[in-house]
mmCIF file of N, CA and C in Angstrom:
data_model
loop_
_atom_site.group_PDB
_atom_site.id
_atom_site.type_symbol
_atom_site.label_atom_id
_atom_site.label_comp_id
_atom_site.label_asym_id
_atom_site.label_seq_id
_atom_site.Cartn_x
_atom_site.Cartn_y
_atom_site.Cartn_z
ATOM 1 N N VAL S 1 101.830 77.620 97.061
ATOM 2 C CA VAL S 1 101.287 78.905 97.470
ATOM 3 C C VAL S 1 101.904 80.002 96.623
ATOM 4 N N GLN S 2 101.068 80.916 96.147
ATOM 5 C CA GLN S 2 101.566 82.016 95.333
ATOM 6 C C GLN S 2 100.941 83.316 95.810
ATOM 7 N N LEU S 3 101.767 84.361 95.872
ATOM 8 C CA LEU S 3 101.322 85.686 96.282
ATOM 9 C C LEU S 3 101.683 86.661 95.178
ATOM 10 N N VAL S 4 100.729 87.470 94.757
ATOM 11 C CA VAL S 4 100.992 88.450 93.698
ATOM 12 C C VAL S 4 100.443 89.801 94.149
ATOM 13 N N GLU S 5 101.350 90.760 94.330
ATOM 14 C CA GLU S 5 100.955 92.089 94.779
ATOM 15 C C GLU S 5 100.607 92.983 93.601
ATOM 16 N N SER S 6 99.769 93.961 93.873
ATOM 17 C CA SER S 6 99.431 94.963 92.860
ATOM 18 C C SER S 6 98.962 96.229 93.557
ATOM 19 N N GLY S 7 98.895 97.305 92.787
ATOM 20 C CA GLY S 7 98.320 98.544 93.294
ATOM 21 C C GLY S 7 99.308 99.620 93.683
ATOM 22 N N GLY S 8 100.586 99.296 93.719
ATOM 23 C CA GLY S 8 101.560 100.308 94.088
ATOM 24 C C GLY S 8 101.665 101.381 93.015
ATOM 25 N N THR S 9 101.865 102.626 93.447
ATOM 26 C CA THR S 9 101.971 103.745 92.527
ATOM 27 C C THR S 9 102.601 104.936 93.240
ATOM 28 N N SER S 10 102.677 106.050 92.568
ATOM 29 C CA SER S 10 103.195 107.285 93.156
ATOM 30 C C SER S 10 102.033 108.181 93.576
ATOM 31 N N VAL S 11 102.109 108.696 94.801
ATOM 32 C CA VAL S 11 101.060 109.572 95.322
ATOM 33 C C VAL S 11 101.713 110.747 96.046
ATOM 34 N N GLN S 12 100.895 111.732 96.369
ATOM 35 C CA GLN S 12 101.350 112.871 97.160
ATOM 36 C C GLN S 12 101.119 112.575 98.643
ATOM 37 N N ALA S 13 101.902 113.216 99.472
ATOM 38 C CA ALA S 13 101.700 113.075 100.919
ATOM 39 C C ALA S 13 100.274 113.455 101.291
ATOM 40 N N GLY S 14 99.700 112.676 102.191
ATOM 41 C CA GLY S 14 98.334 112.923 102.622
ATOM 42 C C GLY S 14 97.294 112.128 101.854
ATOM 43 N N GLU S 15 97.673 111.592 100.711
ATOM 44 C CA GLU S 15 96.733 110.818 99.907
ATOM 45 C C GLU S 15 96.629 109.384 100.427
ATOM 46 N N SER S 16 95.700 108.630 99.812
ATOM 47 C CA SER S 16 95.447 107.249 100.221
ATOM 48 C C SER S 16 95.625 106.308 99.044
ATOM 49 N N LEU S 17 95.790 105.046 99.359
ATOM 50 C CA LEU S 17 96.063 104.039 98.343
ATOM 51 C C LEU S 17 95.706 102.681 98.917
ATOM 52 N N THR S 18 95.234 101.780 98.078
ATOM 53 C CA THR S 18 95.025 100.388 98.492
ATOM 54 C C THR S 18 95.901 99.491 97.645
ATOM 55 N N ILE S 19 96.707 98.675 98.299
ATOM 56 C CA ILE S 19 97.487 97.668 97.600
ATOM 57 C C ILE S 19 96.892 96.305 97.914
ATOM 58 N N SER S 20 97.055 95.384 96.981
ATOM 59 C CA SER S 20 96.379 94.096 97.105
ATOM 60 C C SER S 20 97.356 92.954 96.905
ATOM 61 N N CYS S 21 97.059 91.848 97.556
ATOM 62 C CA CYS S 21 97.857 90.636 97.441
ATOM 63 C C CYS S 21 96.917 89.499 97.043
ATOM 64 N N ALA S 22 97.026 89.028 95.809
ATOM 65 C CA ALA S 22 96.230 87.882 95.374
ATOM 66 C C ALA S 22 96.874 86.612 95.898
ATOM 67 N N VAL S 23 96.084 85.818 96.609
ATOM 68 C CA VAL S 23 96.592 84.629 97.290
ATOM 69 C C VAL S 23 96.026 83.388 96.627
ATOM 70 N N SER S 24 96.887 82.450 96.295
ATOM 71 C CA SER S 24 96.411 81.196 95.725
ATOM 72 C C SER S 24 97.221 80.047 96.305
ATOM 73 N N GLY S 25 96.593 78.891 96.361
ATOM 74 C CA GLY S 25 97.292 77.692 96.800
ATOM 75 C C GLY S 25 97.097 77.337 98.252
ATOM 76 N N PHE S 26 96.351 78.154 99.007
ATOM 77 C CA PHE S 26 96.108 77.840 100.402
ATOM 78 C C PHE S 26 94.845 76.993 100.526
ATOM 79 N N ALA S 27 94.872 76.073 101.479
ATOM 80 C CA ALA S 27 93.675 75.320 101.833
ATOM 81 C C ALA S 27 93.476 75.469 103.333
ATOM 82 N N GLY S 28 92.253 75.726 103.752
ATOM 83 C CA GLY S 28 91.996 75.898 105.170
ATOM 84 C C GLY S 28 92.361 77.289 105.648
ATOM 85 N N ASP S 29 92.370 77.481 106.972
ATOM 86 C CA ASP S 29 92.580 78.809 107.559
ATOM 87 C C ASP S 29 93.834 78.898 108.419
ATOM 88 N N ASP S 30 94.627 77.829 108.472
ATOM 89 C CA ASP S 30 95.783 77.851 109.378
ATOM 90 C C ASP S 30 96.971 78.538 108.729
ATOM 91 N N TYR S 31 96.843 79.839 108.549
ATOM 92 C CA TYR S 31 97.951 80.602 107.993
ATOM 93 C C TYR S 31 97.772 82.053 108.412
ATOM 94 N N ALA S 32 98.808 82.811 108.210
ATOM 95 C CA ALA S 32 98.761 84.255 108.423
ATOM 96 C C ALA S 32 99.366 84.915 107.194
ATOM 97 N N ILE S 33 98.809 86.054 106.829
ATOM 98 C CA ILE S 33 99.307 86.826 105.696
ATOM 99 C C ILE S 33 99.723 88.192 106.223
ATOM 100 N N GLY S 34 100.857 88.666 105.767
ATOM 101 C CA GLY S 34 101.323 89.961 106.241
ATOM 102 C C GLY S 34 101.867 90.827 105.124
ATOM 103 N N TRP S 35 102.167 92.062 105.494
ATOM 104 C CA TRP S 35 102.825 93.004 104.590
ATOM 105 C C TRP S 35 104.121 93.464 105.239
ATOM 106 N N VAL S 36 105.172 93.448 104.432
ATOM 107 C CA VAL S 36 106.490 93.875 104.864
ATOM 108 C C VAL S 36 106.962 94.938 103.885
ATOM 109 N N ARG S 37 107.642 95.961 104.365
ATOM 110 C CA ARG S 37 108.147 96.964 103.431
ATOM 111 C C ARG S 37 109.655 97.128 103.590
ATOM 112 N N THR S 38 110.291 97.422 102.473
ATOM 113 C CA THR S 38 111.724 97.672 102.467
ATOM 114 C C THR S 38 111.986 98.972 101.721
ATOM 115 N N ALA S 39 112.930 99.732 102.236
ATOM 116 C CA ALA S 39 113.320 100.986 101.608
ATOM 117 C C ALA S 39 114.832 101.107 101.688
ATOM 118 N N PRO S 40 115.458 101.784 100.728
ATOM 119 C CA PRO S 40 116.918 101.925 100.743
ATOM 120 C C PRO S 40 117.395 102.552 102.042
ATOM 121 N N GLY S 41 118.389 101.935 102.630
ATOM 122 C CA GLY S 41 118.969 102.483 103.848
ATOM 123 C C GLY S 41 118.188 102.184 105.108
ATOM 124 N N LYS S 42 117.110 101.435 104.990
ATOM 125 C CA LYS S 42 116.295 101.113 106.167
ATOM 126 C C LYS S 42 116.180 99.607 106.322
ATOM 127 N N GLU S 43 115.973 99.176 107.567
ATOM 128 C CA GLU S 43 115.713 97.767 107.830
ATOM 129 C C GLU S 43 114.327 97.399 107.292
ATOM 130 N N ALA S 44 114.188 96.159 106.863
ATOM 131 C CA ALA S 44 112.854 95.674 106.493
ATOM 132 C C ALA S 44 111.942 95.791 107.704
ATOM 133 N N GLU S 45 110.703 96.164 107.455
ATOM 134 C CA GLU S 45 109.746 96.412 108.548
ATOM 135 C C GLU S 45 108.464 95.624 108.305
ATOM 136 N N GLY S 46 108.074 94.843 109.291
ATOM 137 C CA GLY S 46 106.804 94.136 109.233
ATOM 138 C C GLY S 46 105.687 95.109 109.535
ATOM 139 N N VAL S 47 104.900 95.448 108.549
ATOM 140 C CA VAL S 47 103.908 96.513 108.664
ATOM 141 C C VAL S 47 102.612 96.031 109.302
ATOM 142 N N SER S 48 102.106 94.895 108.825
ATOM 143 C CA SER S 48 100.792 94.456 109.271
ATOM 144 C C SER S 48 100.639 92.971 109.006
ATOM 145 N N CYS S 49 99.689 92.366 109.723
ATOM 146 C CA CYS S 49 99.466 90.930 109.589
ATOM 147 C C CYS S 49 98.005 90.641 109.872
ATOM 148 N N ILE S 50 97.458 89.612 109.205
ATOM 149 C CA ILE S 50 96.093 89.193 109.471
ATOM 150 C C ILE S 50 96.062 87.676 109.543
ATOM 151 N N SER S 51 95.355 87.148 110.531
ATOM 152 C CA SER S 51 95.277 85.700 110.729
ATOM 153 C C SER S 51 94.104 85.130 109.943
ATOM 154 N N GLY S 52 94.346 84.028 109.254
ATOM 155 C CA GLY S 52 93.298 83.423 108.460
ATOM 156 C C GLY S 52 92.182 82.827 109.301
ATOM 157 N N SER S 53 92.526 82.327 110.497
ATOM 158 C CA SER S 53 91.530 81.607 111.295
ATOM 159 C C SER S 53 90.489 82.513 111.930
ATOM 160 N N ASP S 54 90.894 83.689 112.378
ATOM 161 C CA ASP S 54 89.942 84.547 113.074
ATOM 162 C C ASP S 54 89.951 85.995 112.619
ATOM 163 N N GLY S 55 90.783 86.327 111.634
ATOM 164 C CA GLY S 55 90.812 87.693 111.135
ATOM 165 C C GLY S 55 91.481 88.689 112.047
ATOM 166 N N ALA S 56 92.124 88.212 113.117
ATOM 167 C CA ALA S 56 92.809 89.134 114.027
ATOM 168 C C ALA S 56 93.950 89.821 113.294
ATOM 169 N N THR S 57 94.169 91.080 113.623
ATOM 170 C CA THR S 57 95.152 91.876 112.895
ATOM 171 C C THR S 57 96.234 92.432 113.809
ATOM 172 N N TYR S 58 97.320 92.820 113.197
ATOM 173 C CA TYR S 58 98.457 93.430 113.894
ATOM 174 C C TYR S 58 98.983 94.556 113.021
ATOM 175 N N TYR S 59 99.416 95.639 113.678
ATOM 176 C CA TYR S 59 100.037 96.752 112.963
ATOM 177 C C TYR S 59 101.273 97.201 113.715
ATOM 178 N N THR S 60 102.319 97.533 112.991
ATOM 179 C CA THR S 60 103.470 98.128 113.635
ATOM 180 C C THR S 60 103.106 99.560 114.042
ATOM 181 N N ASP S 61 103.769 100.082 115.045
ATOM 182 C CA ASP S 61 103.384 101.379 115.615
ATOM 183 C C ASP S 61 103.347 102.504 114.589
ATOM 184 N N SER S 62 104.274 102.492 113.649
ATOM 185 C CA SER S 62 104.387 103.617 112.713
ATOM 186 C C SER S 62 103.191 103.749 111.765
ATOM 187 N N VAL S 63 102.358 102.717 111.664
ATOM 188 C CA VAL S 63 101.221 102.770 110.742
ATOM 189 C C VAL S 63 99.880 102.640 111.444
ATOM 190 N N LYS S 64 99.884 102.428 112.755
ATOM 191 C CA LYS S 64 98.624 102.280 113.487
ATOM 192 C C LYS S 64 97.762 103.514 113.287
ATOM 193 N N GLY S 65 96.500 103.276 113.009
ATOM 194 C CA GLY S 65 95.569 104.383 112.803
ATOM 195 C C GLY S 65 95.567 104.908 111.380
ATOM 196 N N ARG S 66 96.529 104.501 110.576
ATOM 197 C CA ARG S 66 96.598 104.976 109.177
ATOM 198 C C ARG S 66 96.393 103.847 108.177
ATOM 199 N N PHE S 67 96.894 102.662 108.479
ATOM 200 C CA PHE S 67 96.790 101.528 107.564
ATOM 201 C C PHE S 67 95.754 100.534 108.087
ATOM 202 N N THR S 68 95.074 99.860 107.168
ATOM 203 C CA THR S 68 94.098 98.835 107.535
ATOM 204 C C THR S 68 94.286 97.626 106.640
ATOM 205 N N ILE S 69 94.468 96.458 107.271
ATOM 206 C CA ILE S 69 94.598 95.219 106.522
ATOM 207 C C ILE S 69 93.261 94.492 106.556
ATOM 208 N N SER S 70 92.915 93.847 105.448
ATOM 209 C CA SER S 70 91.640 93.132 105.408
ATOM 210 C C SER S 70 91.717 92.001 104.404
ATOM 211 N N SER S 71 90.837 91.020 104.605
ATOM 212 C CA SER S 71 90.729 89.914 103.666
ATOM 213 C C SER S 71 89.555 90.171 102.744
ATOM 214 N N ASN S 72 89.769 90.018 101.460
ATOM 215 C CA ASN S 72 88.700 90.134 100.481
ATOM 216 C C ASN S 72 88.462 88.729 99.935
ATOM 217 N N ASN S 73 87.551 88.011 100.572
ATOM 218 C CA ASN S 73 87.355 86.604 100.231
ATOM 219 C C ASN S 73 86.846 86.420 98.810
ATOM 220 N N ALA S 74 86.075 87.370 98.329
ATOM 221 C CA ALA S 74 85.546 87.257 96.968
ATOM 222 C C ALA S 74 86.666 87.268 95.938
ATOM 223 N N LYS S 75 87.744 87.968 96.264
ATOM 224 C CA LYS S 75 88.877 88.065 95.329
ATOM 225 C C LYS S 75 90.036 87.165 95.734
ATOM 226 N N ASN S 76 89.876 86.403 96.822
ATOM 227 C CA ASN S 76 91.012 85.624 97.357
ATOM 228 C C ASN S 76 92.231 86.533 97.503
ATOM 229 N N ALA S 77 92.037 87.634 98.163
ATOM 230 C CA ALA S 77 93.099 88.618 98.286
ATOM 231 C C ALA S 77 93.155 89.197 99.698
ATOM 232 N N VAL S 78 94.301 89.681 100.050
ATOM 233 C CA VAL S 78 94.482 90.458 101.277
ATOM 234 C C VAL S 78 94.876 91.868 100.853
ATOM 235 N N GLU S 79 94.137 92.831 101.343
ATOM 236 C CA GLU S 79 94.358 94.220 100.927
ATOM 237 C C GLU S 79 94.913 95.032 102.078
ATOM 238 N N LEU S 80 95.686 96.038 101.732
ATOM 239 C CA LEU S 80 96.207 96.970 102.730
ATOM 240 C C LEU S 80 95.817 98.371 102.274
ATOM 241 N N ARG S 81 94.975 99.001 103.074
ATOM 242 C CA ARG S 81 94.565 100.366 102.804
ATOM 243 C C ARG S 81 95.543 101.301 103.508
ATOM 244 N N LEU S 82 96.165 102.196 102.744
ATOM 245 C CA LEU S 82 97.151 103.106 103.273
ATOM 246 C C LEU S 82 96.576 104.528 103.236
ATOM 247 N N ASN S 83 96.281 105.083 104.392
ATOM 248 C CA ASN S 83 95.734 106.440 104.485
ATOM 249 C C ASN S 83 96.794 107.394 105.034
ATOM 250 N N SER S 84 96.569 108.666 104.795
ATOM 251 C CA SER S 84 97.453 109.718 105.321
ATOM 252 C C SER S 84 98.914 109.383 105.046
ATOM 253 N N LEU S 85 99.198 109.066 103.813
ATOM 254 C CA LEU S 85 100.549 108.618 103.459
ATOM 255 C C LEU S 85 101.566 109.730 103.662
ATOM 256 N N MET S 86 102.752 109.326 104.073
ATOM 257 C CA MET S 86 103.865 110.236 104.322
ATOM 258 C C MET S 86 105.056 109.797 103.482
ATOM 259 N N PRO S 87 105.977 110.700 103.202
ATOM 260 C CA PRO S 87 107.173 110.305 102.439
ATOM 261 C C PRO S 87 107.915 109.119 103.066
ATOM 262 N N ASP S 88 107.885 109.009 104.397
ATOM 263 C CA ASP S 88 108.545 107.872 105.049
ATOM 264 C C ASP S 88 107.886 106.535 104.734
ATOM 265 N N ASP S 89 106.684 106.556 104.153
ATOM 266 C CA ASP S 89 106.026 105.307 103.768
ATOM 267 C C ASP S 89 106.511 104.808 102.414
ATOM 268 N N THR S 90 107.340 105.581 101.750
ATOM 269 C CA THR S 90 107.890 105.164 100.458
ATOM 270 C C THR S 90 108.693 103.887 100.633
ATOM 271 N N ALA S 91 108.347 102.854 99.874
ATOM 272 C CA ALA S 91 109.000 101.555 100.030
ATOM 273 C C ALA S 91 108.446 100.584 98.992
ATOM 274 N N VAL S 92 109.105 99.447 98.890
ATOM 275 C CA VAL S 92 108.515 98.311 98.184
ATOM 276 C C VAL S 92 107.778 97.485 99.233
ATOM 277 N N TYR S 93 106.526 97.215 98.976
ATOM 278 C CA TYR S 93 105.683 96.468 99.906
ATOM 279 C C TYR S 93 105.548 95.026 99.405
ATOM 280 N N PHE S 94 105.929 94.095 100.278
ATOM 281 C CA PHE S 94 105.877 92.678 99.955
ATOM 282 C C PHE S 94 104.772 92.016 100.750
ATOM 283 N N CYS S 95 104.036 91.141 100.087
ATOM 284 C CA CYS S 95 103.069 90.288 100.761
ATOM 285 C C CYS S 95 103.804 89.018 101.181
ATOM 286 N N VAL S 96 103.559 88.576 102.421
ATOM 287 C CA VAL S 96 104.249 87.393 102.938
ATOM 288 C C VAL S 96 103.226 86.453 103.570
ATOM 289 N N ALA S 97 103.494 85.172 103.487
ATOM 290 C CA ALA S 97 102.575 84.182 104.039
ATOM 291 C C ALA S 97 103.324 83.186 104.915
ATOM 292 N N SER S 98 102.658 82.791 105.995
ATOM 293 C CA SER S 98 103.260 81.831 106.902
ATOM 294 C C SER S 98 103.105 80.411 106.368
ATOM 295 N N ASP S 99 103.771 79.485 107.010
ATOM 296 C CA ASP S 99 103.674 78.074 106.649
ATOM 297 C C ASP S 99 102.346 77.541 107.166
ATOM 298 N N PRO S 100 101.454 77.076 106.288
ATOM 299 C CA PRO S 100 100.154 76.585 106.760
ATOM 300 C C PRO S 100 100.255 75.342 107.636
ATOM 301 N N LYS S 101 101.410 74.666 107.621
ATOM 302 C CA LYS S 101 101.597 73.503 108.496
ATOM 303 C C LYS S 101 101.847 73.927 109.939
ATOM 304 N N VAL S 102 102.143 75.209 110.142
ATOM 305 C CA VAL S 102 102.370 75.745 111.482
ATOM 306 C C VAL S 102 101.146 76.576 111.838
ATOM 307 N N PRO S 103 100.260 76.077 112.702
ATOM 308 C CA PRO S 103 98.965 76.751 112.941
ATOM 309 C C PRO S 103 99.077 77.944 113.891
ATOM 310 N N TYR S 104 99.999 78.854 113.588
ATOM 311 C CA TYR S 104 100.152 80.055 114.391
ATOM 312 C C TYR S 104 99.301 81.172 113.812
ATOM 313 N N LYS S 105 98.725 81.967 114.707
ATOM 314 C CA LYS S 105 98.106 83.211 114.296
ATOM 315 C C LYS S 105 99.183 84.292 114.297
ATOM 316 N N CYS S 106 98.838 85.467 113.775
ATOM 317 C CA CYS S 106 99.798 86.588 113.773
ATOM 318 C C CYS S 106 100.318 86.852 115.193
ATOM 319 N N ALA S 107 99.405 86.849 116.156
ATOM 320 C CA ALA S 107 99.810 87.158 117.536
ATOM 321 C C ALA S 107 100.831 86.155 118.060
ATOM 322 N N ASP S 108 100.718 84.905 117.627
ATOM 323 C CA ASP S 108 101.675 83.888 118.078
ATOM 324 C C ASP S 108 103.064 84.191 117.541
ATOM 325 N N TYR S 109 103.125 84.574 116.267
ATOM 326 C CA TYR S 109 104.428 84.921 115.684
ATOM 327 C C TYR S 109 105.012 86.153 116.366
ATOM 328 N N ILE S 110 104.169 87.139 116.628
ATOM 329 C CA ILE S 110 104.673 88.372 117.217
ATOM 330 C C ILE S 110 105.093 88.146 118.667
ATOM 331 N N ASP S 111 104.338 87.346 119.402
ATOM 332 C CA ASP S 111 104.741 87.029 120.777
ATOM 333 C C ASP S 111 106.085 86.316 120.802
ATOM 334 N N LYS S 112 106.294 85.461 119.821
ATOM 335 C CA LYS S 112 107.495 84.635 119.808
ATOM 336 C C LYS S 112 108.699 85.367 119.218
ATOM 337 N N TYR S 113 108.472 86.195 118.174
ATOM 338 C CA TYR S 113 109.598 86.757 117.438
ATOM 339 C C TYR S 113 109.640 88.282 117.426
ATOM 340 N N GLY S 114 108.646 88.926 118.030
ATOM 341 C CA GLY S 114 108.643 90.381 118.094
ATOM 342 C C GLY S 114 108.607 91.005 116.710
ATOM 343 N N GLY S 115 109.366 92.078 116.537
ATOM 344 C CA GLY S 115 109.360 92.820 115.283
ATOM 345 C C GLY S 115 109.916 92.049 114.102
ATOM 346 N N ASP S 116 110.562 90.936 114.351
ATOM 347 C CA ASP S 116 111.122 90.109 113.272
ATOM 348 C C ASP S 116 110.168 89.004 112.841
ATOM 349 N N TRP S 117 108.888 89.115 113.209
ATOM 350 C CA TRP S 117 107.925 88.045 112.942
ATOM 351 C C TRP S 117 107.921 87.617 111.487
ATOM 352 N N PHE S 118 108.103 88.567 110.587
ATOM 353 C CA PHE S 118 107.950 88.257 109.158
ATOM 354 C C PHE S 118 109.088 87.389 108.633
ATOM 355 N N ARG S 119 110.212 87.354 109.360
ATOM 356 C CA ARG S 119 111.358 86.563 108.880
ATOM 357 C C ARG S 119 111.050 85.068 108.959
ATOM 358 N N TRP S 120 109.977 84.685 109.649
ATOM 359 C CA TRP S 120 109.577 83.282 109.706
ATOM 360 C C TRP S 120 108.450 82.972 108.721
ATOM 361 N N PHE S 121 108.124 83.909 107.878
ATOM 362 C CA PHE S 121 107.129 83.703 106.837
ATOM 363 C C PHE S 121 107.890 83.323 105.562
ATOM 364 N N GLY S 122 107.668 82.095 105.109
ATOM 365 C CA GLY S 122 108.525 81.567 104.061
ATOM 366 C C GLY S 122 108.125 81.898 102.642
ATOM 367 N N THR S 123 106.921 82.405 102.439
ATOM 368 C CA THR S 123 106.475 82.694 101.081
ATOM 369 C C THR S 123 106.342 84.204 100.907
ATOM 370 N N TRP S 124 107.012 84.721 99.900
ATOM 371 C CA TRP S 124 106.994 86.161 99.621
ATOM 372 C C TRP S 124 106.553 86.385 98.180
ATOM 373 N N GLY S 125 105.839 87.485 97.969
ATOM 374 C CA GLY S 125 105.539 87.914 96.618
ATOM 375 C C GLY S 125 106.707 88.712 96.052
ATOM 376 N N MET S 126 106.503 89.276 94.861
ATOM 377 C CA MET S 126 107.567 90.026 94.194
ATOM 378 C C MET S 126 107.610 91.485 94.612
ATOM 379 N N GLY S 127 106.566 91.956 95.272
ATOM 380 C CA GLY S 127 106.542 93.324 95.776
ATOM 381 C C GLY S 127 105.840 94.295 94.846
ATOM 382 N N THR S 128 105.369 95.378 95.449
ATOM 383 C CA THR S 128 104.765 96.474 94.695
ATOM 384 C C THR S 128 105.285 97.777 95.291
ATOM 385 N N ARG S 129 105.666 98.708 94.431
ATOM 386 C CA ARG S 129 106.347 99.919 94.889
ATOM 387 C C ARG S 129 105.361 101.045 95.156
ATOM 388 N N VAL S 130 105.511 101.641 96.338
ATOM 389 C CA VAL S 130 104.720 102.821 96.714
ATOM 390 C C VAL S 130 105.685 103.985 96.897
ATOM 391 N N ASN S 131 105.429 105.056 96.179
ATOM 392 C CA ASN S 131 106.277 106.245 96.277
ATOM 393 C C ASN S 131 105.425 107.426 96.735
ATOM 394 N N VAL S 132 105.812 108.040 97.836
ATOM 395 C CA VAL S 132 105.050 109.158 98.388
ATOM 396 C C VAL S 132 105.929 110.402 98.337
ATOM 397 N N SER S 133 105.479 111.402 97.600
ATOM 398 C CA SER S 133 106.250 112.638 97.485
ATOM 399 C C SER S 133 105.659 113.705 98.397
ATOM 400 N N ALA S 134 106.546 114.579 98.855
ATOM 401 C CA ALA S 134 106.119 115.618 99.810
ATOM 402 C C ALA S 134 105.293 116.697 99.132
#
């Protein structure tokens, strides 16, 4: 399994951006793909997740209503649309994938592990940097 992020850049507060995660090596739908962000001085934060089997999504409270995760099957990619960006959204955004041998949906991971759900996702991309200036 390989994840390759792209699309990170510098924007002004209030602007929008779409970052993408090219996914390869998966077979079937028993997996979940998520986005995690890290910033200096802050804990890693699981931002969003989408289940391969039914497309169900999850968002952390700080991005609800502003970010949208989606699967782009034509591109074999998972995209994250970031609207109304704020300086606090500045971070490196990592795409993460669950173990396809574990048929959990995003909700199963979140029910079981809460805000640390992403720590059980074993495949990570290299990250893409988003910088939001005031």
